[in-house]
XYZ file of C-alpha atoms in Angstrom:
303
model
C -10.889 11.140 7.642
C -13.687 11.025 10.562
C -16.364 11.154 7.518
C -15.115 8.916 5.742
C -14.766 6.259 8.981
C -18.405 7.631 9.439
C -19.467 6.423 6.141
C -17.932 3.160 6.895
C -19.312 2.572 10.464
C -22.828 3.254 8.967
C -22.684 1.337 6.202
C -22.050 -1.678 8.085
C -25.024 -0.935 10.759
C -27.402 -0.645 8.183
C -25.650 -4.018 6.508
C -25.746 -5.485 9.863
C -29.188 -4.611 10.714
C -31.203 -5.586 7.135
C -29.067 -9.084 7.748
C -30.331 -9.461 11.222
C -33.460 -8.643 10.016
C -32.991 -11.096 6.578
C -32.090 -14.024 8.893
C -35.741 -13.331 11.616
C -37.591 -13.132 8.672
C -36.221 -16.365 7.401
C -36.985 -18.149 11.287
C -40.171 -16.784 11.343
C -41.292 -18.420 7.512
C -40.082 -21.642 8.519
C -39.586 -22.191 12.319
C -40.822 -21.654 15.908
C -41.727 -19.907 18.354
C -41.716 -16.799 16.373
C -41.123 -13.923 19.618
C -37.636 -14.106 19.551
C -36.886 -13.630 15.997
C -39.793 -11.025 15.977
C -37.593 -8.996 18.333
C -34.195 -9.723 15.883
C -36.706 -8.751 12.931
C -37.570 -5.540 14.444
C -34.319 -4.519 16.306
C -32.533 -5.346 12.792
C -35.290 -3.079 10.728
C -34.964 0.023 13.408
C -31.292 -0.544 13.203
C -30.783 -0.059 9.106
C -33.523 2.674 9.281
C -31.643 4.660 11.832
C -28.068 3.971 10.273
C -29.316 4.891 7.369
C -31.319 8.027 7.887
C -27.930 9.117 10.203
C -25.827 8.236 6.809
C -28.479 10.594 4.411
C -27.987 12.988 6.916
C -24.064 13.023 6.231
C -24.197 11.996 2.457
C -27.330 11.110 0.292
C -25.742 9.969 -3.049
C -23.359 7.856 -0.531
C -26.633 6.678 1.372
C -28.310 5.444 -1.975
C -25.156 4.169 -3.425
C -25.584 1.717 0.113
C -28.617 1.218 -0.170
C -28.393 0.159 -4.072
C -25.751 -2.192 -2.698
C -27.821 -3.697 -0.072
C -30.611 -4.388 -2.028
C -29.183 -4.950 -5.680
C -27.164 -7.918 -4.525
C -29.420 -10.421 -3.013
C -32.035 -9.639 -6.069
C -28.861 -10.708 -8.267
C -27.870 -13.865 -5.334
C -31.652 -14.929 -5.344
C -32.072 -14.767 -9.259
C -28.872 -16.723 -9.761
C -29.567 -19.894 -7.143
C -33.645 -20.216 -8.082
C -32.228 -20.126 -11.926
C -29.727 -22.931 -11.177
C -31.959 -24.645 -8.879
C -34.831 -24.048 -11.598
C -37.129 -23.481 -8.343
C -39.202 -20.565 -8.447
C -41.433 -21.298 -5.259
C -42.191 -20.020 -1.809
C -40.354 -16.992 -0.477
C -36.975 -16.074 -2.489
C -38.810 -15.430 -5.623
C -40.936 -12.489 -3.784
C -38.052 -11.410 -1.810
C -35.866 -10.999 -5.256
C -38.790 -9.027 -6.902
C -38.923 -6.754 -3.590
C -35.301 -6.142 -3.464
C -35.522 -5.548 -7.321
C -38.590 -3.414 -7.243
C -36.330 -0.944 -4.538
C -32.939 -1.190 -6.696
C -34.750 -0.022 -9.584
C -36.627 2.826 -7.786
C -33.444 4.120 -5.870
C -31.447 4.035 -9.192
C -33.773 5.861 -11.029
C -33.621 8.238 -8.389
C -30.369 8.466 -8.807
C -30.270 8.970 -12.630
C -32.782 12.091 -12.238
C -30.508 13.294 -9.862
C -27.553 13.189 -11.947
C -29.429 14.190 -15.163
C -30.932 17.481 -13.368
C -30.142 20.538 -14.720
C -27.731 22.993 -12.868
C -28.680 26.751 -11.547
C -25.646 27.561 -10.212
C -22.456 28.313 -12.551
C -19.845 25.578 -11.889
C -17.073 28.510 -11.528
C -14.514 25.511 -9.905
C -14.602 24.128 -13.264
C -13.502 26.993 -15.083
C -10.221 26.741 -13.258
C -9.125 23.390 -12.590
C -10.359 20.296 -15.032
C -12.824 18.146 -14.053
C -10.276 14.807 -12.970
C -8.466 17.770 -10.535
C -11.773 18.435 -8.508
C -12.580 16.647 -5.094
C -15.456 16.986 -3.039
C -15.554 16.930 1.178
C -18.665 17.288 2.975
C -20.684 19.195 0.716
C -17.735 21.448 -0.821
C -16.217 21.181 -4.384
C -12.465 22.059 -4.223
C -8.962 22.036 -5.800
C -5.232 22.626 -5.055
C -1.954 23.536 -7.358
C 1.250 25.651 -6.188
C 2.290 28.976 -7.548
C 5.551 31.086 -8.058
C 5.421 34.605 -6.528
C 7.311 36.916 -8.661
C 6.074 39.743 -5.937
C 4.791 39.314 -2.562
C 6.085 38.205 0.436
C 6.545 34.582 -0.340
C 7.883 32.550 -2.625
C 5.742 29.913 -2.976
C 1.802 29.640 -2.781
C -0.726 27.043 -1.911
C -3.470 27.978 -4.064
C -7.110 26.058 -2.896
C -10.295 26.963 -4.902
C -13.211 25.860 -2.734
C -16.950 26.377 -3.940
C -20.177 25.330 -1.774
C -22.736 22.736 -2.972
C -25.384 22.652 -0.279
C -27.781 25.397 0.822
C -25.818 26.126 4.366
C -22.586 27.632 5.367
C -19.733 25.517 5.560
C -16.735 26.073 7.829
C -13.623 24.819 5.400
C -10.398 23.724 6.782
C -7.066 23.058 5.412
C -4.640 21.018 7.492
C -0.832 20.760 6.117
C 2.044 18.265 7.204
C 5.375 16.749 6.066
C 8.082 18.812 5.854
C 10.367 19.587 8.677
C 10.832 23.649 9.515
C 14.016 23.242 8.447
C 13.256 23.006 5.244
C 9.903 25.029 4.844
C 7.850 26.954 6.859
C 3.999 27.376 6.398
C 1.197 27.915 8.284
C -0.223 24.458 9.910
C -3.792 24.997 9.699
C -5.978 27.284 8.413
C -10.347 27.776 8.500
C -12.440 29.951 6.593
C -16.119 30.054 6.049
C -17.735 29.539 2.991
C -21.273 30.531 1.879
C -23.874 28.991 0.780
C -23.354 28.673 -3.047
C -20.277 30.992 -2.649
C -16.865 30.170 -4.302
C -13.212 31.342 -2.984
C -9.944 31.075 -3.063
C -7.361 30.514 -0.077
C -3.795 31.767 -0.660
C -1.603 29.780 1.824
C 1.923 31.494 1.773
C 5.000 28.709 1.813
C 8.421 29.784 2.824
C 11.096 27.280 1.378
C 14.422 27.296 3.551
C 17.003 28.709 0.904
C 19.992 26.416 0.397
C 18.460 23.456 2.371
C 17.322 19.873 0.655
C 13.787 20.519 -1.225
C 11.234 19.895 1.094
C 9.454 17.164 -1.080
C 6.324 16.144 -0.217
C 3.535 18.985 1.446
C 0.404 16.599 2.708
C -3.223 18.246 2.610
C -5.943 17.471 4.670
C -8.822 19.507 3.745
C -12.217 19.041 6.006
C -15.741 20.840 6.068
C -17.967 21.138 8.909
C -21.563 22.036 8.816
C -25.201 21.553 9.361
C -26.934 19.149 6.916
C -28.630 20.345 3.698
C -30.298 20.329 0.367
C -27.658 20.839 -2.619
C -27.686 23.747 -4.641
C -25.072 21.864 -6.996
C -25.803 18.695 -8.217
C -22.277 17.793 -10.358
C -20.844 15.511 -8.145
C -16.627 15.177 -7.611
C -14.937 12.602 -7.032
C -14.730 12.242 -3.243
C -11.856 13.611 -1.131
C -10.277 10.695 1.076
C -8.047 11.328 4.064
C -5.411 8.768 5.212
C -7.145 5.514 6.232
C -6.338 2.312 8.519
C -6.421 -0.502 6.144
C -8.783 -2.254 8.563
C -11.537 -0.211 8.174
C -10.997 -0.536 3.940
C -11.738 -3.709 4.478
C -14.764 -3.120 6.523
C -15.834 -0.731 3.971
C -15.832 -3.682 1.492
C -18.297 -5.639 3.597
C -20.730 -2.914 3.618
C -20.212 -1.949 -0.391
C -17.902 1.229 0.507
C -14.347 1.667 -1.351
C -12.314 3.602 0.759
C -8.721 3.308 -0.228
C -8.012 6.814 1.753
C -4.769 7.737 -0.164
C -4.979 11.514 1.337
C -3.313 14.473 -0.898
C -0.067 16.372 -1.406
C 1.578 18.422 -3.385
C 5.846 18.361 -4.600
C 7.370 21.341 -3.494
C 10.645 21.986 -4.752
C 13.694 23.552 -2.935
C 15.618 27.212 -3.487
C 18.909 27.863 -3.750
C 19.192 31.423 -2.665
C 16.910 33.861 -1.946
C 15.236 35.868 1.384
C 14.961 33.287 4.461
C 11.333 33.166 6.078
C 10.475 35.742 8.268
C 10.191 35.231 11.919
C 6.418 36.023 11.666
C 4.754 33.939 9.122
C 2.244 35.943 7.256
C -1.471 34.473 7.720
C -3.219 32.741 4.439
C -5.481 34.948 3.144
C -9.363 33.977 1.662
C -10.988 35.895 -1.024
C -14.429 35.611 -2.659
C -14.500 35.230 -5.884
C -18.053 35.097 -6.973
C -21.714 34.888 -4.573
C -24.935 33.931 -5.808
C -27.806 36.606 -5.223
C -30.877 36.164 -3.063
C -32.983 35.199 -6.519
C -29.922 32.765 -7.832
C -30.343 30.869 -4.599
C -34.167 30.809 -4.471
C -33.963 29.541 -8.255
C -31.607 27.032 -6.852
C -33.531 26.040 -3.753
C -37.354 25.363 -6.821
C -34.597 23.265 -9.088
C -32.986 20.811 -5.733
């Protein structure tokens, strides 16, 4: 949830400095004395560059996406009024070529990106279809329950994780909803993830036998980690926590659609059975497959 307010609060400084910046350069072509909207001109251009560098840092498809925004619609607002004006003098028609000349660069950049080829085995896609896989902060992942015929518990919260980005990622899984009363489970849980590496976390869930099914089991997976070059380009679909419907909104203004629906999972009740131990076992993280020291140097020539 904090990246994805992140990516919203950045979006709109960068919107709100290239307008600030928009507007000076406007005053300056056509009105006097030009100092003060000098100073809004380059407070507004510092402003965008640093938001935007800060929102790279964090997310660099979601940083051109912006930026592809920002530029792409006031080439398509210019072209529109100088074609219905039929006036194709002065400024707008070099600002829409400039703003066109950048959308066209940044989505081309964005096309190689997309088209280029991967090193690393996609192993996440092997077990879950493609629709089923999210992404957080640099780490592919995906969530389904399964029945226990042996073990301890009944019930298990399985979550395939696999790293994108050439740095070690510390994953972790939040979970909320049901009362004790109906199901017991561990609240939160963090494991570390490799670069490149792919595991799975077993989170053991202890249905209350005989009480009303516990329903609804909300996830709230989050990654934490230093900023990197990905290893895997396939992008998922993003993960999105629960969101105040204020800042969707603001997200609108700056080109960002956050709807922040959050996850969760049904779990169903038991009639009979052993109750949950006093103890609650811990979830347990296994590695599934690592990429050698040559896979990730191929990895690191191909990003």
């Amino acid at each position: 949830m904090r990246a994805t307010r992140g990516h919203v609060l950045l979006g709109l400084l960068v919107l709100v400095g290239l307008t600030a910046a928009g507007i000076a350069g406007v005053t300056l072509r056509y009105r006097a004395p030009p100092a003060p909207a000098l100073a809004w001109l380059v407070g507004g251009l510092l402003l965008a560059t640093w938001s935007a560098r800060a929102f790279w840092k964090r997310d660099a498809d979601g940083a051109a996406r912006l930026l592809l925004f920002c530029f792409g619609m006031p080439a398509v607002v210019l072209g529109i009024w100088m074609v219905a004006s039929s006036d194709f003098s002065g400024l707008p028609p070099w600002l829409a070529l400039g703003c066109a000349a950048v959308t066209t660069f940044i989505g081309v950049r964005m096309w190689k990106d997309w088209r280029r080829a991967e090193v690393l085995p996609n192993v996440l896609l092997e077990w879950a279809p493609a629709e089923d896989i999210l992404e957080v902060d640099g780490v592919h992942f995906a969530v389904r329950l399964a029945v226990t015929e042996e073990g301890s518990a009944p019930l298990e919260l399985h979550l395939m994780a696999q790293g994108c980005v050439d740095a070690e990622r510390a994953l972790t899984l939040k979970l909320s909803g049901p009362p004790e009363s109906r199901l017991r489970y561990p609240r939160e849980t963090t494991v570390h993830l490799e670069a490149g590496e792919v595991g799975l976390l077993i989170v053991p869930l202890f249905p209350v036998p005989g009480a009303p099914a516990p329903g609804k089991l909300s996830l709230q997976p989050s990654a934490r980690g230093p900023s990197a070059p990905r290893l895997r380009h396939w992008r998922a679909r993003r993960y999105e926590g629960p969101l105040h419907p204020a800042m969707r909104v603001l997200g609108l203004f700056a080109g960002i659609l956050a709807w922040g629906g959050g996850m969760h999972v049904e779990v169903a009740g038991v009639s009979e059975g052993k109750p949950p131990p006093p103890q609650l076992p811990e979830a347990r993280w296994k590695v599934l497959w690592r990429p050698g020291a040559e896979e990730i140097q191929q990895a690191r020539a191909a990003a």
